[in-house]
Coordinates of C-alpha atoms in Angstrom, one line a residue:
M180 CA 88.7 88.8 92.1
R181 CA 88.0 90.6 88.9
L182 CA 88.3 94.2 87.9
R183 CA 85.9 94.8 85.1
R184 CA 86.6 96.8 81.9
L185 CA 90.3 96.6 81.8
R186 CA 91.5 99.3 79.5
W187 CA 94.7 97.5 78.5
R188 CA 96.2 94.1 79.0
A189 CA 99.8 95.1 79.5
V190 CA 101.2 93.7 82.8
L191 CA 102.6 96.4 85.0
A192 CA 104.8 95.9 88.0
I193 CA 103.7 98.9 90.1
L194 CA 105.5 100.0 93.2
T195 CA 103.6 102.5 95.2
V196 CA 105.1 104.0 98.4
V197 CA 103.0 106.0 100.8
S198 CA 104.9 108.5 103.0
A199 CA 103.0 109.9 106.0
A200 CA 104.4 113.3 106.8
A201 CA 102.3 115.7 108.8
T202 CA 103.9 119.1 108.4
V203 CA 103.6 122.6 106.9
T204 CA 107.1 123.6 107.6
A205 CA 109.4 124.3 104.7
P206 CA 111.9 121.6 103.8
A207 CA 114.8 123.7 105.0
A208 CA 116.3 122.4 108.2
T209 CA 116.7 125.9 109.6
S210 CA 112.9 126.3 110.0
A211 CA 111.9 122.7 110.7
D212 CA 111.6 123.2 114.4
R213 CA 110.5 126.8 114.5
P214 CA 106.7 127.1 115.0
A215 CA 104.9 129.6 112.8
S216 CA 101.9 131.6 113.7
G217 CA 99.0 129.3 114.3
E218 CA 101.0 126.1 114.7
R219 CA 100.9 123.5 117.4
T220 CA 104.3 122.1 118.4
A221 CA 105.2 119.0 120.3
K222 CA 107.9 116.4 120.3
V223 CA 107.6 113.3 118.2
V224 CA 107.1 110.4 120.5
Q225 CA 107.4 106.8 119.2
K226 CA 106.3 103.8 121.3
P227 CA 106.8 100.3 120.0
Y228 CA 104.1 97.7 120.8
E229 CA 103.4 94.0 120.5
R230 CA 99.8 92.8 120.7
V231 CA 98.9 89.2 121.2
D232 CA 95.3 88.2 120.3
R233 CA 93.4 85.0 119.5
G234 CA 91.5 84.7 116.2
V235 CA 91.4 83.1 112.8
G236 CA 94.7 82.5 111.2
A237 CA 96.3 80.3 108.6
G238 CA 99.6 78.4 108.2
E239 CA 102.1 78.2 105.4
R240 CA 100.7 78.0 101.9
F241 CA 101.5 75.2 99.5
R242 CA 100.4 74.8 95.9
I243 CA 98.2 71.9 94.8
Y244 CA 97.5 72.9 91.2
D245 CA 99.3 74.8 88.5
P246 CA 97.1 75.2 85.4
S247 CA 100.1 76.1 83.3
V248 CA 101.5 72.6 83.4
G249 CA 101.3 71.2 79.9
E250 CA 100.5 74.5 78.4
S251 CA 102.6 76.8 76.2
K252 CA 101.5 79.9 78.0
Q253 CA 100.8 80.9 81.6
W254 CA 97.3 80.4 83.0
Y255 CA 95.5 81.4 86.1
I256 CA 92.8 80.0 88.4
N257 CA 90.6 82.5 90.1
D258 CA 87.3 81.9 92.0
H259 CA 86.9 78.2 92.5
T260 CA 85.1 75.5 94.5
F261 CA 85.9 72.0 95.9
V262 CA 83.7 69.0 96.2
Q263 CA 84.3 65.3 97.0
G264 CA 82.7 62.8 94.6
P265 CA 81.0 59.5 95.7
D266 CA 84.2 57.5 95.1
G267 CA 86.2 59.9 97.4
T268 CA 87.8 61.7 94.5
W269 CA 88.2 65.5 95.0
H270 CA 87.1 67.8 92.2
M271 CA 87.9 71.5 91.7
F272 CA 86.0 73.8 89.4
G273 CA 87.1 77.4 88.8
I274 CA 87.5 80.4 86.6
T275 CA 90.5 80.1 84.3
H276 CA 92.2 82.1 81.5
E277 CA 95.5 82.8 80.0
E278 CA 97.6 85.5 81.7
P279 CA 97.3 88.4 81.8
A280 CA 93.9 88.8 83.4
N281 CA 90.9 89.2 81.1
P282 CA 87.8 88.7 83.3
L283 CA 85.2 89.5 80.6
D284 CA 86.7 86.7 78.4
E285 CA 86.5 84.0 81.1
T286 CA 84.1 81.7 79.2
Y287 CA 84.4 78.3 80.9
F288 CA 85.4 76.6 84.1
A289 CA 88.6 74.7 84.7
H290 CA 88.1 71.2 86.1
A291 CA 90.8 69.2 88.0
T292 CA 90.8 66.1 90.2
A293 CA 92.9 64.5 92.9
D294 CA 92.8 61.4 95.1
S295 CA 93.4 63.6 98.2
L296 CA 92.8 67.3 98.9
T297 CA 96.4 68.0 99.6
Q298 CA 97.8 66.2 96.5
E299 CA 100.7 68.2 95.1
Q300 CA 99.6 68.5 91.5
W301 CA 96.0 67.8 90.6
V302 CA 95.1 66.2 87.3
K303 CA 93.7 68.5 84.6
Q304 CA 90.3 67.4 83.2
E305 CA 88.3 68.8 80.3
P306 CA 86.7 72.2 81.0
V307 CA 83.0 72.5 81.8
M308 CA 80.2 75.0 81.5
H309 CA 81.1 77.0 78.5
A310 CA 79.3 80.3 78.4
D311 CA 76.0 80.0 76.5
P312 CA 74.8 83.2 74.7
D313 CA 71.4 81.6 74.3
S314 CA 71.2 81.6 78.1
G315 CA 72.2 85.3 78.3
E316 CA 75.8 84.5 79.3
T317 CA 78.8 86.4 77.9
H318 CA 81.1 85.0 80.5
V319 CA 80.9 82.7 83.5
W320 CA 82.2 83.4 87.0
A321 CA 82.7 81.9 90.4
P322 CA 81.2 78.4 90.6
Y323 CA 80.1 76.8 93.8
V324 CA 79.3 73.0 93.9
M325 CA 77.5 71.1 96.5
E326 CA 75.7 67.7 96.8
H327 CA 72.2 67.1 97.9
D328 CA 70.2 63.8 97.6
G329 CA 72.6 62.3 95.1
T330 CA 72.6 65.4 92.8
Y331 CA 75.4 67.9 92.4
Y332 CA 74.3 71.5 92.2
M333 CA 76.6 74.1 90.6
F334 CA 75.7 77.7 91.3
Y335 CA 77.5 80.4 89.3
A336 CA 77.2 83.9 88.0
G337 CA 76.3 84.3 84.3
G338 CA 77.8 87.6 83.2
T339 CA 76.0 89.9 80.8
D340 CA 76.5 93.3 79.2
D341 CA 74.2 94.7 81.9
H342 CA 76.2 94.9 85.1
E343 CA 73.1 95.8 87.1
R344 CA 71.4 92.5 86.2
Y345 CA 73.9 89.7 86.5
R346 CA 72.2 86.3 86.4
M347 CA 72.6 83.7 89.1
Q348 CA 72.5 80.4 87.3
L349 CA 72.2 76.7 88.2
A350 CA 73.5 73.5 86.6
T351 CA 73.2 70.0 87.8
S352 CA 75.1 66.7 87.4
T353 CA 75.1 63.2 88.8
D354 CA 78.8 62.4 88.0
L355 CA 80.6 65.9 88.2
Y356 CA 81.8 65.5 84.6
H357 CA 78.6 66.2 82.6
W358 CA 76.4 69.3 83.5
E359 CA 73.0 70.5 82.4
R360 CA 71.7 74.0 82.9
H361 CA 68.5 74.1 84.9
P362 CA 65.3 75.2 83.0
E363 CA 64.4 77.7 85.8
N364 CA 67.5 79.9 85.0
P365 CA 68.1 82.5 85.9
L366 CA 67.3 81.9 89.5
F367 CA 67.4 85.6 90.0
T368 CA 69.2 88.7 88.8
D369 CA 71.1 91.3 90.9
G370 CA 73.8 94.0 90.7
Y371 CA 76.3 95.5 90.6
D372 CA 78.0 92.4 89.1
A373 CA 76.2 90.1 91.6
R374 CA 78.5 87.0 91.8
D375 CA 80.4 84.6 94.0
P376 CA 77.6 82.4 95.3
M377 CA 78.1 79.9 98.2
V378 CA 75.4 77.9 99.9
L379 CA 75.0 76.8 103.5
R380 CA 72.4 74.7 105.3
V381 CA 71.0 76.7 108.2
G382 CA 68.3 75.0 110.2
D383 CA 65.6 73.8 107.8
Q384 CA 66.5 76.1 104.9
W385 CA 69.3 76.8 102.5
V386 CA 71.1 80.1 102.5
M387 CA 72.9 81.5 99.5
Y388 CA 75.5 84.2 100.1
Y389 CA 76.9 86.3 97.3
T390 CA 78.5 89.7 96.7
A391 CA 76.5 92.6 95.4
N392 CA 75.9 96.3 96.2
S393 CA 73.3 98.1 98.2
R394 CA 71.8 99.3 94.9
P395 CA 72.1 97.6 91.5
D396 CA 74.0 100.6 90.2
G397 CA 76.4 100.8 93.1
G398 CA 76.4 102.0 96.7
H399 CA 77.8 100.1 99.6
H400 CA 79.5 96.8 98.9
I401 CA 77.5 94.1 100.7
V402 CA 77.3 90.3 101.3
A403 CA 73.7 89.6 100.2
Y404 CA 71.8 86.4 101.1
R405 CA 68.6 84.6 99.9
T406 CA 66.9 81.6 101.4
S407 CA 65.4 78.5 99.7
D408 CA 63.6 75.2 100.5
D409 CA 64.5 73.5 97.3
L410 CA 67.7 75.1 96.0
V411 CA 65.8 76.4 92.9
H412 CA 63.4 79.0 94.1
W413 CA 64.9 81.8 96.2
S414 CA 63.6 84.5 98.5
E415 CA 64.0 88.2 98.2
R416 CA 67.4 89.6 99.1
G417 CA 68.6 90.2 102.6
V418 CA 71.9 91.7 103.7
A419 CA 74.3 89.7 105.8
L420 CA 77.2 92.3 105.8
K421 CA 77.2 95.9 104.8
H422 CA 80.6 97.3 104.3
P423 CA 81.3 101.1 104.7
V424 CA 83.1 101.2 101.4
T425 CA 81.1 102.2 98.4
G426 CA 81.7 101.6 94.7
T427 CA 80.9 99.3 91.8
F428 CA 83.7 97.1 90.5
G429 CA 85.6 94.8 92.9
G430 CA 85.2 95.8 96.5
P431 CA 85.8 94.3 100.0
T432 CA 82.9 91.8 100.0
E433 CA 84.0 89.5 97.2
S434 CA 84.2 85.7 97.6
P435 CA 82.0 85.5 100.7
Y436 CA 82.3 82.1 102.4
V437 CA 80.6 81.1 105.7
V438 CA 81.7 78.2 107.9
Q439 CA 80.0 77.0 111.0
D440 CA 81.8 75.8 114.1
G441 CA 79.2 74.9 116.8
D442 CA 77.2 78.0 117.6
D443 CA 79.8 80.3 115.9
Y444 CA 79.8 81.4 112.3
Y445 CA 82.7 82.8 110.4
L446 CA 82.4 84.9 107.2
S447 CA 85.4 85.5 105.0
T448 CA 85.5 88.1 102.3
C449 CA 88.1 89.7 99.9
C450 CA 89.6 92.1 99.1
T451 CA 89.7 94.8 101.7
S452 CA 92.9 96.7 101.2
N453 CA 94.7 94.7 98.5
Y454 CA 94.3 91.9 96.1
T455 CA 95.1 89.1 98.6
D456 CA 93.6 90.7 101.7
T457 CA 90.9 88.3 103.0
R458 CA 89.2 89.4 106.3
V459 CA 87.2 87.1 108.6
Y460 CA 84.2 88.2 110.7
H461 CA 82.5 86.3 113.6
S462 CA 78.9 86.1 114.5
N463 CA 76.4 83.9 116.3
D464 CA 73.8 84.8 113.8
P465 CA 74.5 83.4 110.3
L466 CA 72.4 86.2 108.7
H467 CA 74.0 89.2 110.4
F468 CA 77.7 90.1 110.4
D469 CA 79.4 93.4 111.2
V470 CA 82.8 94.7 110.1
S471 CA 83.5 95.6 113.7
D472 CA 83.6 91.9 114.5
E473 CA 86.7 91.1 112.5
V474 CA 88.7 88.2 114.0
G475 CA 91.3 87.4 111.4
Q476 CA 93.2 88.3 108.2
I477 CA 94.5 85.8 105.6
D478 CA 96.9 86.6 102.7
E479 CA 94.9 84.9 100.0
H480 CA 92.6 85.9 97.1
A481 CA 89.2 84.3 96.3
S482 CA 89.4 82.0 99.4
E483 CA 87.3 79.0 100.0
I484 CA 87.2 77.1 103.3
V485 CA 87.5 73.4 102.9
R486 CA 86.9 70.7 105.5
D487 CA 88.7 67.4 105.0
G488 CA 87.8 65.1 107.9
D489 CA 88.8 66.9 111.1
D490 CA 91.1 69.3 109.2
L491 CA 90.2 72.8 107.9
Y492 CA 92.0 74.5 105.0
V493 CA 91.7 77.8 103.3
S494 CA 92.5 78.1 99.6
G495 CA 93.7 80.9 97.5
A496 CA 94.2 81.7 93.8
G497 CA 94.0 84.7 91.4
W498 CA 95.7 86.7 88.7
G499 CA 99.4 86.3 88.7
Q500 CA 99.4 83.8 91.6
G501 CA 100.7 80.8 89.7
G502 CA 97.9 78.4 90.5
L503 CA 95.8 77.2 93.4
Y504 CA 97.0 77.0 97.0
L505 CA 96.0 75.7 100.4
R506 CA 96.8 76.7 103.9
P507 CA 95.9 75.0 107.2
L508 CA 93.2 77.0 108.9
D509 CA 92.9 77.5 112.7
L510 CA 89.8 79.2 114.0
D511 CA 91.6 79.8 117.4
K512 CA 95.1 80.8 116.6
E513 CA 97.5 83.1 118.5
L514 CA 98.0 86.2 116.4
V515 CA 100.9 88.5 117.1
T516 CA 100.9 92.1 115.8
E517 CA 103.9 94.5 116.1
G518 CA 104.2 98.1 115.3
R519 CA 104.8 101.7 116.6
I520 CA 102.6 104.5 117.7
I521 CA 103.8 107.9 116.6
K522 CA 102.4 110.9 118.5
T523 CA 102.7 114.6 118.4
G524 CA 100.5 117.4 119.7
G525 CA 98.6 117.6 116.4
Y526 CA 98.4 114.0 115.0
R527 CA 98.9 110.4 115.9
L528 CA 99.8 107.4 113.7
D529 CA 99.7 103.6 114.1
L530 CA 102.4 102.1 111.9
Q531 CA 102.2 98.3 111.9
T532 CA 105.4 96.4 111.1
A533 CA 104.4 92.8 111.5
P534 CA 102.9 90.6 110.2
H535 CA 102.5 93.3 107.5
A536 CA 104.0 96.8 107.0
S537 CA 101.2 99.2 106.7
I538 CA 99.7 102.4 108.2
R539 CA 96.8 101.2 110.3
S540 CA 95.3 104.5 111.4
M541 CA 96.0 108.2 111.4
D542 CA 94.1 110.9 113.4
V543 CA 94.5 114.6 113.7
R544 CA 93.4 116.8 116.6
A545 CA 90.2 118.5 115.8
R546 CA 87.4 120.3 117.5
G547 CA 86.3 118.2 120.4
G548 CA 89.0 115.6 120.2
W549 CA 90.5 113.4 117.5
R550 CA 89.4 112.9 113.9
R551 CA 90.3 110.0 111.7
V552 CA 91.7 111.2 108.3
L553 CA 93.3 108.1 106.9
N554 CA 91.9 106.7 103.7
D555 CA 92.7 103.0 104.0
D556 CA 90.9 101.9 100.9
F557 CA 92.9 100.3 98.1
R558 CA 96.5 101.5 97.7
A559 CA 96.6 104.2 100.4
T560 CA 98.6 102.8 103.3
A561 CA 101.6 100.6 102.3
P562 CA 104.1 99.9 99.6
Y563 CA 102.8 97.4 97.1
L564 CA 103.7 95.5 94.0
A565 CA 100.9 94.9 91.5
V566 CA 100.1 93.0 88.3
G567 CA 97.7 94.8 85.9
N568 CA 95.7 97.7 87.2
F569 CA 93.7 96.0 89.9
G570 CA 95.8 96.7 92.9
S571 CA 98.3 95.1 95.2
T572 CA 98.8 91.5 94.3
D573 CA 101.9 91.1 96.5
P574 CA 101.4 92.9 99.8
A575 CA 104.2 94.2 102.0
G576 CA 105.4 91.8 104.7
K577 CA 107.5 92.2 107.8
P578 CA 110.6 94.3 107.3
R579 CA 114.1 92.9 108.1
R580 CA 114.9 95.9 110.3
V581 CA 113.2 99.0 111.8
A582 CA 115.6 101.9 112.2
V583 CA 114.5 105.0 114.3
R584 CA 116.4 108.2 114.9
K585 CA 116.8 109.2 118.5
D586 CA 114.5 112.3 118.2
G587 CA 111.8 110.1 116.6
R588 CA 111.5 112.3 113.5
R589 CA 112.8 109.8 111.1
L590 CA 112.0 106.1 110.7
A591 CA 112.9 103.5 108.1
L592 CA 111.5 100.0 107.5
R593 CA 114.3 98.3 105.7
G594 CA 114.0 95.2 103.5
V595 CA 110.2 95.0 103.3
P596 CA 109.3 91.9 101.3
L597 CA 106.6 92.2 98.6
G598 CA 104.7 88.9 98.5
D599 CA 106.8 86.1 97.2
E600 CA 108.5 88.3 94.5
P601 CA 112.3 88.6 94.5
A602 CA 112.2 92.3 95.5
R603 CA 112.3 94.3 98.7
V604 CA 111.8 97.9 99.5
D605 CA 112.9 100.4 102.1
W606 CA 110.0 102.5 103.4
R607 CA 111.1 105.7 105.0
F608 CA 109.2 108.3 107.0
R609 CA 109.9 111.9 108.1
F610 CA 107.7 113.2 110.9
S611 CA 107.3 116.8 111.8
P612 CA 106.6 117.8 115.4
S613 CA 104.3 120.7 114.3
T614 CA 100.9 120.7 112.6
S615 CA 99.3 123.7 111.0
T616 CA 96.1 125.1 112.4
C617 CA 95.7 127.9 109.8
P618 CA 95.2 127.8 106.0
P619 CA 98.2 128.9 104.0
T620 CA 99.0 132.5 103.5
G621 CA 97.9 134.0 100.2
M622 CA 94.2 132.9 100.7
S623 CA 91.7 135.7 100.6
T624 CA 89.8 136.7 103.8
A625 CA 86.5 135.5 102.4
A626 CA 88.1 132.1 101.5
R627 CA 89.6 131.8 104.9
M628 CA 86.3 132.5 106.6
R629 CA 84.6 130.0 104.3
R630 CA 87.2 127.5 105.3
C631 CA 87.2 128.1 109.0
G632 CA 83.6 129.1 109.6
R633 CA 84.9 131.9 111.9
S634 CA 87.3 134.8 112.0
P635 CA 90.1 134.2 109.5
C636 CA 93.7 133.3 110.4
P637 CA 96.2 134.6 111.2
S638 CA 94.7 136.1 114.3
T639 CA 94.1 135.2 117.9
R640 CA 91.5 132.7 116.7
R641 CA 92.5 129.5 115.0
C642 CA 91.0 127.5 112.2
R643 CA 90.4 124.3 113.9
G644 CA 90.6 120.8 112.4
S645 CA 93.2 121.7 109.8
A646 CA 96.0 119.1 109.5
T647 CA 97.6 116.6 107.2
T648 CA 95.9 113.6 105.9
R649 CA 97.4 110.9 103.6
T650 CA 100.0 112.0 101.0
S651 CA 101.1 109.6 98.3
T652 CA 102.7 109.3 95.0
A653 CA 103.3 106.3 92.7
T654 CA 106.3 105.1 90.8
Q655 CA 105.7 102.6 88.1
V656 CA 108.2 100.1 86.5
T657 CA 106.8 98.8 83.3
S658 CA 107.8 95.9 81.2
P659 CA 109.9 96.8 78.1
G660 CA 107.6 97.9 75.3
S661 CA 104.5 98.2 77.4
R662 CA 102.6 101.5 77.9
A663 CA 103.0 103.3 81.3
S664 CA 99.8 104.7 82.6
R665 CA 98.8 107.1 85.3
S666 CA 97.3 105.5 88.4
P667 CA 96.4 108.2 90.9
A668 CA 95.2 107.1 94.3
R669 CA 91.4 107.0 94.8
D670 CA 89.6 109.9 96.2
A671 CA 89.2 109.8 100.0
R672 CA 85.9 108.4 101.1
R673 CA 85.6 111.2 103.7
S674 CA 86.0 114.9 103.1
P675 CA 89.2 115.8 105.0
P676 CA 89.9 119.3 106.3
R677 CA 92.1 121.7 104.5
T678 CA 95.6 120.2 104.4
C679 CA 99.1 121.3 103.8
A680 CA 101.8 118.7 103.5
T681 CA 105.4 118.0 102.5
L682 CA 106.3 114.7 100.9
R683 CA 109.6 113.1 101.1
G684 CA 110.6 109.5 100.5
A685 CA 112.7 106.8 98.8
A686 CA 112.2 103.2 97.9
T687 CA 114.7 100.6 96.9
T688 CA 113.9 97.6 94.7
G689 CA 116.8 95.2 94.2
S690 CA 119.8 97.4 93.6
S691 CA 117.8 100.3 92.4
T692 CA 116.7 103.3 94.4
V693 CA 113.8 105.6 93.4
R694 CA 113.4 108.9 95.2
W695 CA 110.6 111.2 95.0
A696 CA 109.3 114.6 96.2
P697 CA 106.6 117.0 95.0
S698 CA 107.5 119.4 92.3
S699 CA 107.2 122.2 94.8
G700 CA 108.0 122.0 98.5
R701 CA 104.4 122.3 99.6
R702 CA 100.9 121.5 98.3
C703 CA 97.7 122.6 99.8
G704 CA 94.1 121.6 98.9
P705 CA 91.0 120.1 100.3
R706 CA 92.2 116.7 99.0
V707 CA 95.9 117.0 98.9
A708 CA 96.2 113.3 99.3
N709 CA 94.8 112.6 95.9
R710 CA 96.4 115.3 93.8
W711 CA 100.1 114.3 93.8
P712 CA 101.3 113.8 90.2
V713 CA 102.1 110.3 89.3
R714 CA 105.5 110.1 87.7
P715 CA 106.3 106.9 85.7
T716 CA 109.9 105.8 85.8
R717 CA 111.9 105.1 82.6
A718 CA 111.9 101.4 82.1
A719 CA 115.4 100.0 81.4
P720 CA 116.8 96.6 81.0
G721 CA 118.1 95.3 84.3
E722 CA 117.1 93.0 87.1
S723 CA 114.3 90.7 86.3
A724 CA 111.4 90.8 88.7
R725 CA 109.6 87.5 88.0
H726 CA 105.8 87.6 87.5
R727 CA 104.0 84.4 87.2
A728 CA 101.0 86.2 85.9
A729 CA 102.2 87.1 82.4
A730 CA 105.2 88.2 80.4
T731 CA 108.3 89.4 82.2
A732 CA 108.0 92.7 84.1
R733 CA 111.3 94.3 85.0
S734 CA 112.3 96.5 87.8
A735 CA 114.2 99.3 86.3
S736 CA 117.8 99.0 87.5
G737 CA 119.1 102.3 88.5
S738 CA 116.0 104.1 87.3
T739 CA 115.2 107.6 88.6
V740 CA 112.1 109.7 88.6
P741 CA 112.3 112.0 85.6

């Protein structure tokens, strides 16, 4: 939804490519297959797979509202809500602002109407609920509107300078055009940046779900809930979903929305791995969900689930998305996943190729079995194109072709689409059959013993658990005149073992090819995945990569890594 405290407003088209290469061998071909002391060796085995499941899925998206129509500049809709008036007219209220994104300056809600939910272009109305400094509001976020006993209730987050005490506010209306703030405001305060309310009737009480953190100053991202008998006075906080990811801004529990289908409840949240990554979880208890009960993934940001008669739709919007969209929603859809399992004696990798290109998991052989080492948070596991510095706004889709060398050591995903942008990339992998079990030479005996917890290598004893985790680097293509910035990948949530890795790769955008490699053939460190230098490309006039979000961002035709 929103990344707070943006340092600049320039729009960047960022292409990040992650190359998974588990090796400590030198780049020279003459030594690639020769095991050194303390290495495990094995063939590289690749097995394609196709998995068919049933779960929550969505159909093709179509746009119902473009806020830029009639405006001289591009605008966006972000978190939003739908409600049907007494005369059958549909109303939409949502966050809005000129592109590029400026979440702390979102000071009123857009309002649009339509005769039917799926009408192609809704009619723009006057905005509502301007931020009121006298009510402690510096900005307003994420409205949710519902009707009860002839009165319409709008719950929303009143942003303040104190991110640990965001205010949950209430306004009421009888006609959906004129709103009055409730005298009991704030209903409660919470953090970090507590926001995105939605309300569901469960039994004889109301339940409000919203996104927050396990502590007001941070901790685990959670979907919190509170209960009420009158929609004004709310209980102490409970936790409906606790996500393993920690942090403050953003997070994977944004835009929570719960829909009931008989005895089943479905919770959707955003944004797990990229800006448009909405996950759906199932439970028979509306107050308790678990990330292990994931039943679907939808390519939308800030989704709401809307029921129109017997039909269900899921919506989507956001920065750079060009408006507000709907997709038909199916709670029991056939879901097909394709990919390849890559195995050696020292590591194994699950590379998904459809419906999205991404590394789903990576494990290394460690003491007592296998250990997961993949950091799948944010930008770790797939190529992406992004607007601003939030993350992937245009995730990688299914490649046109998968090319594999006979010995399994090289693989290329060719023609990977990036959202609906006019750009495709080739994602290439080089897999080594060997994995190091010793720290690199040159380390002191004391350091080796600290690292291994036993007799140092090289010797007859091995330092167990040492293998490659994620390696990544970023190539940025900036719009002419904008300032390139460094965007290193986030630190791993786990503490991986000592790693040594060699990175190779190349990506193609349009007719341009960008190749990269580390400045030296080998890097070692406790968090090698997060220490690769980011090398911005030189922006040059060339092919235009359209971005609805803001001013033109260009892919640098023929650019190279300096």
